[in-house]
């Protein structure tokens, strides 16, 4: 559960650290959330050696990429709905398009449909160029 006071304070200050602290897996991954110039959330997974899956390439672990995208979508829904309830994942599909380099990863989310009980979210992750995504995902979430 995310405290609404934390969410409102984060929206006013632009600092979402307290909100992320309330979602354990997002905190563990080190997810960073901020708003872009248009007031929309953008997410970052800062590079860390423990996110490397293939040390020979090296490349980011697919599970770290997937977990990052799922948490970005959850945070985006909490932000958009101004809800203290964290949605529950119904299903999640991830397509890897390029190898994740050993550097920070960024993501944007788009709520494609939100009903009373279910939301559909599309996520895009990139590194150097937003026009060249390394992964895209789509998910359905159960809303409280």
XYZ file of N, CA and C in Angstrom:
432
model
N 0.841 -1.174 0.000
C 0.000 0.000 0.000
C 0.889 1.240 0.000
N 0.592 2.177 -0.892
C 1.325 3.434 -0.988
C 0.518 4.502 -0.270
N 1.164 5.253 0.582
C 0.448 6.286 1.311
C 0.213 7.480 0.393
N -1.043 7.906 0.315
C -1.415 9.006 -0.574
C -0.686 10.299 -0.242
N -0.378 10.499 1.044
C 0.354 11.705 1.431
C 1.736 11.710 0.772
N 2.366 10.538 0.720
C 3.678 10.417 0.075
C 3.577 10.704 -1.413
N 2.512 10.207 -2.048
C 2.327 10.417 -3.480
C 2.087 11.894 -3.777
N 1.237 12.537 -2.991
C 0.972 13.961 -3.210
C 2.228 14.797 -2.987
N 2.968 14.494 -1.927
C 4.207 15.225 -1.658
C 5.222 15.005 -2.782
N 5.279 13.778 -3.315
C 6.199 13.466 -4.404
C 5.827 14.236 -5.667
N 4.532 14.315 -5.962
C 4.089 15.055 -7.154
C 4.428 16.539 -7.030
N 4.318 17.061 -5.834
C 4.625 18.479 -5.625
C 6.126 18.748 -5.698
N 6.927 17.841 -5.132
C 8.382 18.057 -5.083
C 9.122 17.492 -6.283
N 8.506 16.506 -6.962
C 9.197 15.837 -8.065
C 10.141 14.744 -7.601
N 10.153 14.453 -6.298
C 11.021 13.419 -5.731
C 10.150 12.240 -5.297
N 10.297 11.104 -5.992
C 9.447 9.934 -5.756
C 10.132 8.852 -4.912
N 11.233 9.186 -4.270
C 11.971 8.196 -3.477
C 11.107 7.571 -2.385
N 10.300 8.370 -1.691
C 9.452 7.837 -0.605
C 8.396 6.872 -1.140
N 7.893 7.126 -2.335
C 6.902 6.226 -2.945
C 7.571 4.899 -3.290
N 8.747 4.963 -3.897
C 9.479 3.745 -4.282
C 9.873 2.934 -3.054
N 10.190 3.608 -1.961
C 10.534 2.911 -0.705
C 9.407 1.998 -0.245
N 8.176 2.291 -0.612
C 7.019 1.532 -0.163
C 6.727 0.312 -1.042
N 7.488 0.148 -2.132
C 7.328 -1.013 -3.015
C 8.655 -1.775 -2.979
N 8.730 -2.854 -2.192
C 10.004 -3.519 -1.913
C 10.829 -3.923 -3.145
N 10.208 -4.494 -4.177
C 10.997 -4.949 -5.326
C 11.539 -3.765 -6.128
N 10.763 -2.694 -6.235
C 11.251 -1.487 -6.906
C 12.442 -0.915 -6.139
N 12.362 -0.950 -4.824
C 13.469 -0.477 -3.978
C 14.697 -1.361 -4.170
N 14.504 -2.674 -4.185
C 15.617 -3.605 -4.357
C 16.325 -3.389 -5.696
N 15.546 -3.207 -6.762
C 16.138 -2.976 -8.078
C 16.848 -1.627 -8.173
N 16.405 -0.668 -7.369
C 16.976 0.671 -7.436
C 16.268 1.567 -8.440
N 14.984 1.298 -8.690
C 14.213 2.066 -9.661
C 14.163 3.536 -9.244
N 14.328 4.403 -10.217
C 14.226 5.851 -10.005
C 13.065 6.342 -10.860
N 12.230 7.193 -10.277
C 11.069 7.746 -10.989
C 11.154 9.265 -10.930
N 10.890 9.890 -12.071
C 10.831 11.349 -12.120
C 9.829 11.735 -13.217
N 9.550 13.006 -13.339
C 8.661 13.473 -14.394
C 9.478 14.159 -15.480
N 9.061 13.947 -16.734
C 9.743 14.595 -17.849
C 9.237 16.035 -17.981
N 9.652 16.733 -19.012
C 9.270 18.123 -19.211
C 7.784 18.330 -19.423
N 7.071 17.265 -19.790
C 5.631 17.351 -20.014
C 4.825 16.873 -18.807
N 5.506 16.586 -17.703
C 4.826 16.145 -16.493
C 4.447 14.677 -16.471
N 5.012 13.892 -17.392
C 4.734 12.453 -17.442
C 5.874 11.691 -16.762
N 5.549 10.570 -16.099
C 6.604 9.815 -15.422
C 7.564 9.146 -16.411
N 8.816 9.134 -16.029
C 9.860 8.410 -16.746
C 10.623 7.638 -15.666
N 11.050 6.438 -16.008
C 11.669 5.553 -15.025
C 13.093 5.231 -15.442
N 13.953 5.011 -14.452
C 15.347 4.664 -14.712
C 15.752 3.501 -13.830
N 16.489 2.579 -14.430
C 17.156 1.516 -13.691
C 18.643 1.826 -13.807
N 19.216 2.495 -12.794
C 20.636 2.845 -12.880
C 21.488 1.587 -13.009
N 22.569 1.686 -13.775
C 23.420 0.518 -13.961
C 24.002 0.061 -12.637
N 24.010 -1.256 -12.469
C 24.627 -1.898 -11.314
C 25.160 -3.251 -11.766
N 26.318 -3.631 -11.266
C 26.913 -4.913 -11.649
C 26.003 -6.099 -11.349
N 25.183 -6.004 -10.290
C 24.331 -7.151 -9.946
C 23.171 -7.331 -10.939
N 22.994 -6.416 -11.877
C 21.964 -6.571 -12.907
C 22.494 -7.211 -14.187
N 23.761 -7.566 -14.190
C 24.365 -8.221 -15.360
C 24.005 -9.703 -15.338
N 23.504 -10.192 -16.466
C 23.154 -11.603 -16.581
C 24.234 -12.385 -17.297
N 24.768 -11.842 -18.380
C 25.825 -12.498 -19.146
C 27.084 -11.668 -19.007
N 28.032 -12.157 -18.222
C 29.259 -11.402 -17.970
C 30.204 -11.428 -19.165
N 29.989 -12.350 -20.091
C 30.877 -12.449 -21.244
C 30.583 -11.376 -22.289
N 29.315 -10.920 -22.400
C 28.997 -9.896 -23.398
C 29.464 -8.505 -22.975
N 29.258 -7.932 -21.875
C 28.269 -8.201 -20.834
C 26.895 -7.650 -21.236
N 25.840 -8.224 -20.650
C 24.477 -7.793 -20.956
C 23.618 -7.832 -19.692
N 22.644 -6.939 -19.652
C 21.711 -6.921 -18.525
C 20.905 -8.215 -18.490
N 20.599 -8.666 -17.304
C 19.795 -9.875 -17.115
C 18.359 -9.599 -17.555
N 17.782 -10.519 -18.299
C 16.409 -10.368 -18.768
C 15.416 -10.225 -17.644
N 15.659 -10.908 -16.532
C 14.765 -10.792 -15.376
C 14.810 -9.407 -14.755
N 15.985 -8.786 -14.749
C 16.105 -7.423 -14.228
C 15.345 -6.449 -15.130
N 15.445 -6.657 -16.444
C 14.719 -5.810 -17.388
C 13.205 -5.983 -17.199
N 12.750 -7.228 -17.121
C 11.327 -7.508 -16.937
C 10.807 -6.973 -15.617
N 11.549 -7.199 -14.547
C 11.138 -6.698 -13.231
C 11.070 -5.181 -13.201
N 12.038 -4.549 -13.851
C 12.042 -3.091 -13.943
C 10.799 -2.591 -14.677
N 10.474 -3.203 -15.811
C 9.315 -2.763 -16.585
C 8.006 -2.992 -15.835
N 7.891 -4.124 -15.164
C 6.673 -4.394 -14.398
C 6.501 -3.383 -13.269
N 7.591 -3.083 -12.570
C 7.511 -2.102 -11.487
C 7.251 -0.697 -12.015
N 7.802 -0.374 -13.179
C 7.522 0.928 -13.789
C 6.028 1.054 -14.076
N 5.417 -0.010 -14.598
C 3.986 0.018 -14.894
C 3.158 0.154 -13.614
N 3.535 -0.568 -12.569
C 2.823 -0.462 -11.290
C 2.892 0.960 -10.753
N 4.107 1.529 -10.765
C 4.281 2.898 -10.275
C 3.521 3.897 -11.139
N 3.515 3.670 -12.440
C 2.785 4.559 -13.337
C 1.287 4.523 -13.030
N 0.740 3.343 -12.784
C -0.680 3.233 -12.442
C -0.991 3.920 -11.112
N -0.129 3.743 -10.116
C -0.339 4.414 -8.830
C -0.315 5.923 -9.043
N 0.648 6.394 -9.828
C 0.782 7.827 -10.125
C -0.456 8.356 -10.854
N -0.897 7.653 -11.889
C -2.005 8.121 -12.721
C -3.343 8.075 -11.979
N -3.535 7.053 -11.172
C -4.817 6.868 -10.486
C -4.864 7.597 -9.152
N -3.689 8.041 -8.655
C -3.581 8.646 -7.332
C -4.236 7.738 -6.301
N -3.799 6.488 -6.332
C -4.369 5.454 -5.477
C -3.334 4.989 -4.465
N -3.791 4.616 -3.292
C -2.863 4.056 -2.316
C -2.739 2.544 -2.460
N -3.540 1.950 -3.343
C -3.472 0.513 -3.594
C -2.554 0.236 -4.774
N -1.614 -0.680 -4.574
C -0.737 -1.095 -5.663
C -1.472 -2.171 -6.452
N -1.655 -1.969 -7.761
C -2.375 -2.963 -8.571
C -1.660 -4.315 -8.549
N -2.415 -5.368 -8.813
C -1.837 -6.711 -8.878
C -1.727 -7.140 -10.339
N -0.619 -7.761 -10.652
C -0.374 -8.194 -12.024
C -1.244 -9.398 -12.357
N -1.955 -9.308 -13.484
C -2.732 -10.438 -13.995
C -1.877 -11.221 -14.978
N -1.326 -10.529 -15.958
C -0.403 -11.164 -16.904
C 0.605 -10.135 -17.398
N 1.705 -10.645 -17.911
C 2.816 -9.796 -18.326
C 3.506 -10.475 -19.495
N 3.658 -9.770 -20.599
C 4.348 -10.307 -21.781
C 5.472 -9.354 -22.149
N 6.646 -9.910 -22.380
C 7.851 -9.114 -22.623
C 8.512 -9.568 -23.909
N 8.854 -8.617 -24.755
C 9.591 -8.898 -25.986
C 10.941 -8.209 -25.909
N 12.013 -8.998 -26.022
C 13.360 -8.446 -26.049
C 13.711 -8.119 -27.498
N 14.149 -6.905 -27.749
C 14.461 -6.458 -29.096
C 15.960 -6.318 -29.346
N 16.697 -5.968 -28.298
C 18.147 -5.798 -28.380
C 18.757 -6.221 -27.049
N 20.031 -6.476 -27.072
C 20.751 -6.814 -25.848
C 20.897 -5.553 -24.993
N 20.681 -5.701 -23.700
C 20.838 -4.577 -22.777
C 22.297 -4.382 -22.421
N 22.854 -3.249 -22.784
C 24.257 -2.942 -22.518
C 24.463 -2.666 -21.032
N 25.694 -2.753 -20.565
C 25.961 -2.466 -19.146
C 25.925 -0.959 -18.877
N 24.736 -0.412 -18.923
C 24.513 1.009 -18.633
C 23.079 1.185 -18.160
N 22.714 2.383 -17.772
C 21.374 2.643 -17.249
C 20.306 2.342 -18.292
N 19.147 1.949 -17.792
C 17.996 1.601 -18.625
C 16.859 2.563 -18.273
N 16.110 3.000 -19.281
C 15.020 3.949 -19.085
C 13.721 3.352 -19.609
N 12.597 3.847 -19.091
C 11.307 3.323 -19.543
C 10.219 4.387 -19.454
N 9.270 4.227 -20.344
C 8.022 4.992 -20.320
C 6.880 3.987 -20.358
N 5.758 4.386 -19.791
C 4.575 3.529 -19.775
C 3.401 4.299 -20.364
N 2.491 3.542 -20.931
C 1.292 4.117 -21.519
C 0.106 3.252 -21.107
N -0.851 3.859 -20.431
C -2.062 3.134 -20.061
C -2.953 3.122 -21.297
N -3.067 1.956 -21.909
C -3.838 1.864 -23.146
C -5.329 1.750 -22.891
N -5.708 1.161 -21.756
C -7.124 1.080 -21.373
C -7.200 0.886 -19.874
N -8.072 1.658 -19.256
C -8.304 1.501 -17.826
C -9.790 1.436 -17.569
N -10.211 0.320 -17.022
C -11.598 0.160 -16.641
C -11.742 0.306 -15.136
N -12.846 -0.187 -14.601
C -13.057 -0.121 -13.156
C -12.227 -1.152 -12.412
N -11.989 -2.302 -13.076
C -11.287 -3.394 -12.397
C -9.961 -3.772 -13.026
N -9.766 -3.472 -14.306
C -8.557 -3.913 -15.007
C -7.965 -2.757 -15.805
N -6.629 -2.699 -15.821
C -5.913 -1.720 -16.639
C -4.942 -2.462 -17.544
N -4.795 -1.963 -18.757
C -3.846 -2.513 -19.719
C -2.759 -1.459 -19.905
N -1.500 -1.865 -19.729
C -0.382 -0.928 -19.803
C 0.660 -1.450 -20.785
N 1.198 -0.532 -21.585
C 2.286 -0.848 -22.504
C 3.538 -0.141 -21.993
N 4.668 -0.845 -21.983
C 5.927 -0.311 -21.481
C 7.004 -0.398 -22.568
N 7.870 0.583 -22.621
C 8.979 0.596 -23.568
C 10.253 0.940 -22.807
N 11.309 0.136 -23.035
C 12.602 0.366 -22.373
C 13.669 0.647 -23.423
N 14.536 1.586 -23.124
C 15.637 1.929 -24.026
C 16.856 2.324 -23.207
N 17.973 2.479 -23.907
C 19.187 2.939 -23.243
C 19.675 4.258 -23.845
N 20.296 4.231 -24.982
C 20.882 5.446 -25.537
C 19.895 6.290 -26.334
N 18.942 5.656 -26.986
C 18.041 6.358 -27.887
C 16.629 5.815 -27.704
N 15.727 6.675 -27.312
C 14.344 6.241 -27.054
C 13.694 5.655 -28.303
N 14.180 6.043 -29.470
C 13.624 5.512 -30.717
C 14.138 4.107 -31.029
N 15.079 3.604 -30.225
C 15.628 2.257 -30.410
C 15.436 1.451 -29.121
N 14.218 0.988 -28.886
C 13.961 0.258 -27.634
C 14.706 -1.070 -27.583
N 15.090 -1.468 -26.369
C 15.711 -2.784 -26.189
C 14.669 -3.818 -25.778
N 13.519 -3.340 -25.243
C 12.448 -4.254 -24.843
C 11.122 -3.501 -24.806
N 10.057 -4.227 -25.119
C 8.699 -3.701 -24.970
C 7.896 -4.748 -24.216
N 6.926 -4.290 -23.461
C 6.098 -5.219 -22.689
C 4.674 -4.701 -22.650
N 3.773 -5.614 -22.364
C 2.387 -5.252 -22.148
C 1.871 -6.113 -20.998
N 0.974 -5.513 -20.223
C 0.479 -6.220 -19.044
C -0.930 -5.781 -18.716
N -1.629 -6.666 -18.009
C -2.941 -6.356 -17.443
C -2.780 -6.356 -15.921
N -3.416 -5.396 -15.289
C -3.340 -5.273 -13.832
C -4.740 -5.224 -13.246
N -4.910 -5.902 -12.123
C -6.160 -5.872 -11.393
C -6.136 -4.658 -10.470
N -7.146 -3.812 -10.616
C -7.245 -2.604 -9.803
C -8.148 -2.879 -8.618
N -7.870 -2.220 -7.515
C -8.692 -2.403 -6.309
C -9.961 -1.600 -6.390
